[in-house]
Amino acid sequence: MLLDLVDHKESINRLLARYGVKFGIYKNNVFHEQLFPFDPIPRVITRKEFDYLNRGLSQRVRALNCFLADVYSERKIVKDGVIPADFIYSSKGYLPQCEGITPPKKIYSHISGIDLVQGRDGDWYILEDNLRIPSGASYPMIARDLTRQAAPEAFTRRHVLDNRNYASMLRQTMDYVNTGGINVVLTPGRYNAAFFEHSYLAERSGAVLCMPQDLAVEDNKLYYRSYEGRKMQVGAVYRRISDEYLDPLCFLPESLIGVPGLMNVYASGNVAVINAPGNGVADDKGIYYFVPHMIRYYLGEEAILKNAPTYLAFYEKDRSFILEHLNRLVVKDVSEAGGYGVVFGSNLSAGELQKLADAIRTEPRRFIAQEVIDFVDLMIVDGNEQVPRKADLRAFVLAGEETQVWPSGLTRFSRNPDSFVVNSSQGGGFKDTWVLSH
Amino acid sequence: MKVLQVQYEIRLTFDAPVTDHYFQFRCLPTEDDAQTVETLKITVEPACAVHERIDGFGNRMFYGEIPEPHDSLCVRMDARVRVERELISCSFGKRRMRSVRIETSSTGIAGNPETEPEPVCSVTAEIAQYSLLNSPAGEVPGIVYAYPSELTRPDQVMREWLDAVRGGYDSECGFPEYLMHRLYQRLSYVQGQTHVGTTAAEAFALLGGVCQDYAHIFTALCRMAGFPARYAAGMAVGEGATHAWAEVWQDGVWVAYDPTHDCMADDRYIKLSHGRDFIDCSVDRGCFRGAGGQQQTVYVKVAETSTLPDMP
């Protein structure tokens, strides 16, 4: 099965290179652009399984949106003792500047990238939530397109849901919160890690791709000025600039890639910012532990999808468990992202274990520990053979009038046979994700 | 109670005309339980449309933009403000007035302005009482101010000093007040050795600085001791410039301390904003396009117009 695609590995990768499907990494302050290696064998998800994932993931994102609205207004979940204040107010992602701001339609996380893996037992486990500016949707979109070009016959015999509808889902999401005016995708520019994605999503969704200098605030509204000097009001900004650089009047004053005054316009309800600033408080690795509690608290439902078994060093009982079983757990530093700050106890020497234990004792709030999930391998093409590699799935959940999951997703795999870390910044590759129509 | 006449003027002048100037000012008196704004007038030159909103910390601010070339920006605020601030005595051992608006307190005593309050519980109990890890923290309005911020992150030297101060605490006054007195003995007011970006830990190592540094250090130490504390920016009678002090969440009310002068910030203080540290409170933030230098002059005047209490 799917063998017909194997032979197209080289040709599709060549096409991807020609279309500029790259991502950038900064190493020692030098910008390197790399191709994102594509593997032609897709991950295949049945319709039944997808329906289950759709229910679980949209439930999760609905609860996370409730949580964000609560954190920046009434703080009921803290008052009711469900989540300790420490995990919210000492989080780097919590931005007091956003207190009291109600985003259009009360949606905070419009585009969520939820990472999950399938265990050997067949169950899916959530690894982390990405509610700030999750990237990656463009890769399976364009890979599907190019695969269809290279191997059209592969799709005539199989009933695969078209994933190129991401563009229209994105457009509907922007239109739903748009306060009047055009939609724009705001990119920091050519040297951003995900510039390909910014330009591709803008082009496909019919939004205007713009750089910070193309936008300006005037009389408490946001305007786009085109190359020819035409001025148009902006109703929704899908910004791919992180919170701290978004507006030098509100966050880092030294930011040169922000739009001065944007936060004032947003706070006045005159533009939608996608995703809302301040979302980092909800995708913190420490908060992850509490998401099933949130689902119960806000929705009165039990979580459909499981978290990986997680221990919080903050709680004394969990801490002693972690210290006792350090050599078999994976420890994550809550303040890091992108696969950094993740340590597998089994890879550490006795001295390193001791050092880690000391760090956990000194700053318990900084660490979570998880059981290593033995997740399923997917086959990848390696030269003339196929070999199994660890892979996860980043599912994209879009919250507009409804909250729904895109019937595809970014499947990332580790190219290293001994590694569980699949992040592209750590050298991983990607696959398309097929959802069957039956 | 005092009625203060307040003037604040900031003038930015540029060596060469600038364009695309975005500005944002936090120079309006806050309106809260302590301050009632009776009259307020703002002028901006060159004339332009301004908008006002409340920021995430609860401060009033106004903002606007001047796209056309201009070589200066002047903002002037005139206000009359009635000030009635909660006070705690500010001398060792003696307690004249105490905060009165206690709704619920864990010691179970409701405050009463007419009577001398009971002596407070022992220091360890008092500190534990505010320890956020042990209390339903969501109930604390000051929760945002319970954690270190960029300019108030303490270091090991401050931690050790605080431990020593805690160990020596045998005074009848509340711990924040005791801490302020001890800090005043340790620090000296020195201009020029710190700047607006100096952190509490840096200024503490230098053994002094200006009001901003005193406020940062005191705020950082209070938070470490378990008291939510915030940085306050404003003006005071007799100060020819803007001033900074701190507010500490105690017994269900914000109590204002002026660590630079080792006293309570009383009705002669006008608050313009508060936040986690100076960064949240900067009076003016802006950016513009243009080459050449800029100068900034600030004029501040605060005068008492009446010291008589309101007639019934």
PDB file of N, CA and C in Angstrom, chain A residues 260-299:
ATOM      1  N   PRO A 260       3.466  50.676  15.882  1.00  0.00           N
ATOM      2  CA  PRO A 260       3.219  51.501  17.064  1.00  0.00           C
ATOM      3  C   PRO A 260       1.738  51.854  17.206  1.00  0.00           C
ATOM      4  N   GLY A 261       1.193  51.574  18.378  1.00  0.00           N
ATOM      5  CA  GLY A 261      -0.197  51.926  18.645  1.00  0.00           C
ATOM      6  C   GLY A 261      -1.193  50.828  18.321  1.00  0.00           C
ATOM      7  N   LEU A 262      -0.721  49.709  17.765  1.00  0.00           N
ATOM      8  CA  LEU A 262      -1.641  48.626  17.396  1.00  0.00           C
ATOM      9  C   LEU A 262      -2.464  48.130  18.590  1.00  0.00           C
ATOM     10  N   MET A 263      -1.822  48.023  19.754  1.00  0.00           N
ATOM     11  CA  MET A 263      -2.539  47.501  20.930  1.00  0.00           C
ATOM     12  C   MET A 263      -3.671  48.437  21.357  1.00  0.00           C
ATOM     13  N   ASN A 264      -3.483  49.732  21.163  1.00  0.00           N
ATOM     14  CA  ASN A 264      -4.555  50.675  21.506  1.00  0.00           C
ATOM     15  C   ASN A 264      -5.770  50.468  20.611  1.00  0.00           C
ATOM     16  N   VAL A 265      -5.503  50.282  19.318  1.00  0.00           N
ATOM     17  CA  VAL A 265      -6.593  50.055  18.363  1.00  0.00           C
ATOM     18  C   VAL A 265      -7.316  48.754  18.716  1.00  0.00           C
ATOM     19  N   TYR A 266      -6.522  47.742  19.023  1.00  0.00           N
ATOM     20  CA  TYR A 266      -7.073  46.429  19.386  1.00  0.00           C
ATOM     21  C   TYR A 266      -7.894  46.524  20.675  1.00  0.00           C
ATOM     22  N   ALA A 267      -7.347  47.210  21.675  1.00  0.00           N
ATOM     23  CA  ALA A 267      -8.057  47.331  22.953  1.00  0.00           C
ATOM     24  C   ALA A 267      -9.355  48.115  22.787  1.00  0.00           C
ATOM     25  N   SER A 268      -9.392  49.007  21.794  1.00  0.00           N
ATOM     26  CA  SER A 268     -10.609  49.785  21.557  1.00  0.00           C
ATOM     27  C   SER A 268     -11.624  49.007  20.732  1.00  0.00           C
ATOM     28  N   GLY A 269     -11.281  47.780  20.337  1.00  0.00           N
ATOM     29  CA  GLY A 269     -12.215  46.950  19.578  1.00  0.00           C
ATOM     30  C   GLY A 269     -12.268  47.297  18.104  1.00  0.00           C
ATOM     31  N   ASN A 270     -11.253  48.029  17.612  1.00  0.00           N
ATOM     32  CA  ASN A 270     -11.291  48.474  16.217  1.00  0.00           C
ATOM     33  C   ASN A 270     -10.507  47.602  15.251  1.00  0.00           C
ATOM     34  N   VAL A 271      -9.927  46.525  15.746  1.00  0.00           N
ATOM     35  CA  VAL A 271      -9.290  45.562  14.856  1.00  0.00           C
ATOM     36  C   VAL A 271      -9.188  44.232  15.604  1.00  0.00           C
ATOM     37  N   ALA A 272      -9.239  43.133  14.855  1.00  0.00           N
ATOM     38  CA  ALA A 272      -9.034  41.818  15.469  1.00  0.00           C
ATOM     39  C   ALA A 272      -7.574  41.437  15.292  1.00  0.00           C
ATOM     40  N   VAL A 273      -6.972  40.913  16.340  1.00  0.00           N
ATOM     41  CA  VAL A 273      -5.592  40.438  16.254  1.00  0.00           C
ATOM     42  C   VAL A 273      -5.620  38.922  16.424  1.00  0.00           C
ATOM     43  N   ILE A 274      -5.089  38.227  15.430  1.00  0.00           N
ATOM     44  CA  ILE A 274      -5.132  36.761  15.380  1.00  0.00           C
ATOM     45  C   ILE A 274      -3.711  36.222  15.466  1.00  0.00           C
ATOM     46  N   ASN A 275      -3.382  35.394  16.490  1.00  0.00           N
ATOM     47  CA  ASN A 275      -4.150  35.124  17.697  1.00  0.00           C
ATOM     48  C   ASN A 275      -4.016  36.276  18.688  1.00  0.00           C
ATOM     49  N   ALA A 276      -4.860  36.288  19.689  1.00  0.00           N
ATOM     50  CA  ALA A 276      -4.838  37.382  20.647  1.00  0.00           C
ATOM     51  C   ALA A 276      -3.507  37.439  21.396  1.00  0.00           C
ATOM     52  N   PRO A 277      -3.000  38.637  21.658  1.00  0.00           N
ATOM     53  CA  PRO A 277      -1.809  38.769  22.506  1.00  0.00           C
ATOM     54  C   PRO A 277      -2.109  38.240  23.910  1.00  0.00           C
ATOM     55  N   GLY A 278      -1.122  37.630  24.520  1.00  0.00           N
ATOM     56  CA  GLY A 278      -1.317  37.127  25.879  1.00  0.00           C
ATOM     57  C   GLY A 278      -1.660  35.651  25.944  1.00  0.00           C
ATOM     58  N   ASN A 279      -1.810  34.993  24.779  1.00  0.00           N
ATOM     59  CA  ASN A 279      -2.190  33.587  24.775  1.00  0.00           C
ATOM     60  C   ASN A 279      -1.137  32.667  25.388  1.00  0.00           C
ATOM     61  N   GLY A 280       0.097  33.165  25.483  1.00  0.00           N
ATOM     62  CA  GLY A 280       1.176  32.332  25.999  1.00  0.00           C
ATOM     63  C   GLY A 280       0.898  31.780  27.389  1.00  0.00           C
ATOM     64  N   VAL A 281       0.020  32.437  28.131  1.00  0.00           N
ATOM     65  CA  VAL A 281      -0.288  31.958  29.473  1.00  0.00           C
ATOM     66  C   VAL A 281      -1.014  30.608  29.428  1.00  0.00           C
ATOM     67  N   ALA A 282      -1.661  30.305  28.304  1.00  0.00           N
ATOM     68  CA  ALA A 282      -2.448  29.070  28.238  1.00  0.00           C
ATOM     69  C   ALA A 282      -1.703  27.911  27.578  1.00  0.00           C
ATOM     70  N   ASP A 283      -0.587  28.186  26.896  1.00  0.00           N
ATOM     71  CA  ASP A 283       0.116  27.049  26.301  1.00  0.00           C
ATOM     72  C   ASP A 283       1.448  26.781  26.992  1.00  0.00           C
ATOM     73  N   ASP A 284       1.572  27.351  28.164  1.00  0.00           N
ATOM     74  CA  ASP A 284       2.710  27.097  29.036  1.00  0.00           C
ATOM     75  C   ASP A 284       2.718  25.601  29.395  1.00  0.00           C
ATOM     76  N   LYS A 285       3.893  25.012  29.453  1.00  0.00           N
ATOM     77  CA  LYS A 285       3.967  23.578  29.750  1.00  0.00           C
ATOM     78  C   LYS A 285       3.446  23.255  31.150  1.00  0.00           C
ATOM     79  N   GLY A 286       3.480  24.255  32.035  1.00  0.00           N
ATOM     80  CA  GLY A 286       2.921  24.032  33.375  1.00  0.00           C
ATOM     81  C   GLY A 286       1.399  24.007  33.347  1.00  0.00           C
ATOM     82  N   ILE A 287       0.807  24.867  32.521  1.00  0.00           N
ATOM     83  CA  ILE A 287      -0.652  24.948  32.421  1.00  0.00           C
ATOM     84  C   ILE A 287      -1.230  23.702  31.753  1.00  0.00           C
ATOM     85  N   TYR A 288      -0.439  23.093  30.878  1.00  0.00           N
ATOM     86  CA  TYR A 288      -0.830  21.871  30.175  1.00  0.00           C
ATOM     87  C   TYR A 288      -1.440  20.851  31.133  1.00  0.00           C
ATOM     88  N   TYR A 289      -0.782  20.709  32.275  1.00  0.00           N
ATOM     89  CA  TYR A 289      -1.233  19.768  33.303  1.00  0.00           C
ATOM     90  C   TYR A 289      -2.691  20.004  33.681  1.00  0.00           C
ATOM     91  N   PHE A 290      -3.100  21.271  33.633  1.00  0.00           N
ATOM     92  CA  PHE A 290      -4.431  21.626  34.139  1.00  0.00           C
ATOM     93  C   PHE A 290      -5.521  21.625  33.066  1.00  0.00           C
ATOM     94  N   VAL A 291      -5.173  21.350  31.808  1.00  0.00           N
ATOM     95  CA  VAL A 291      -6.190  21.458  30.756  1.00  0.00           C
ATOM     96  C   VAL A 291      -7.388  20.516  30.992  1.00  0.00           C
ATOM     97  N   PRO A 292      -7.159  19.252  31.391  1.00  0.00           N
ATOM     98  CA  PRO A 292      -8.328  18.403  31.682  1.00  0.00           C
ATOM     99  C   PRO A 292      -9.210  18.996  32.803  1.00  0.00           C
ATOM    100  N   HIS A 293      -8.584  19.681  33.762  1.00  0.00           N
ATOM    101  CA  HIS A 293      -9.345  20.329  34.828  1.00  0.00           C
ATOM    102  C   HIS A 293     -10.180  21.481  34.250  1.00  0.00           C
ATOM    103  N   MET A 294      -9.581  22.205  33.299  1.00  0.00           N
ATOM    104  CA  MET A 294     -10.301  23.319  32.652  1.00  0.00           C
ATOM    105  C   MET A 294     -11.523  22.816  31.911  1.00  0.00           C
ATOM    106  N   ILE A 295     -11.355  21.698  31.216  1.00  0.00           N
ATOM    107  CA  ILE A 295     -12.468  21.155  30.426  1.00  0.00           C
ATOM    108  C   ILE A 295     -13.633  20.828  31.356  1.00  0.00           C
ATOM    109  N   ARG A 296     -13.305  20.249  32.498  1.00  0.00           N
ATOM    110  CA  ARG A 296     -14.327  19.940  33.499  1.00  0.00           C
ATOM    111  C   ARG A 296     -14.934  21.235  34.037  1.00  0.00           C
ATOM    112  N   TYR A 297     -14.075  22.196  34.335  1.00  0.00           N
ATOM    113  CA  TYR A 297     -14.510  23.432  34.997  1.00  0.00           C
ATOM    114  C   TYR A 297     -15.386  24.290  34.084  1.00  0.00           C
ATOM    115  N   TYR A 298     -14.953  24.503  32.839  1.00  0.00           N
ATOM    116  CA  TYR A 298     -15.688  25.427  31.966  1.00  0.00           C
ATOM    117  C   TYR A 298     -16.794  24.750  31.166  1.00  0.00           C
ATOM    118  N   LEU A 299     -16.574  23.489  30.778  1.00  0.00           N
ATOM    119  CA  LEU A 299     -17.534  22.861  29.879  1.00  0.00           C
ATOM    120  C   LEU A 299     -18.389  21.811  30.584  1.00  0.00           C
TER     121      LEU A 299
END
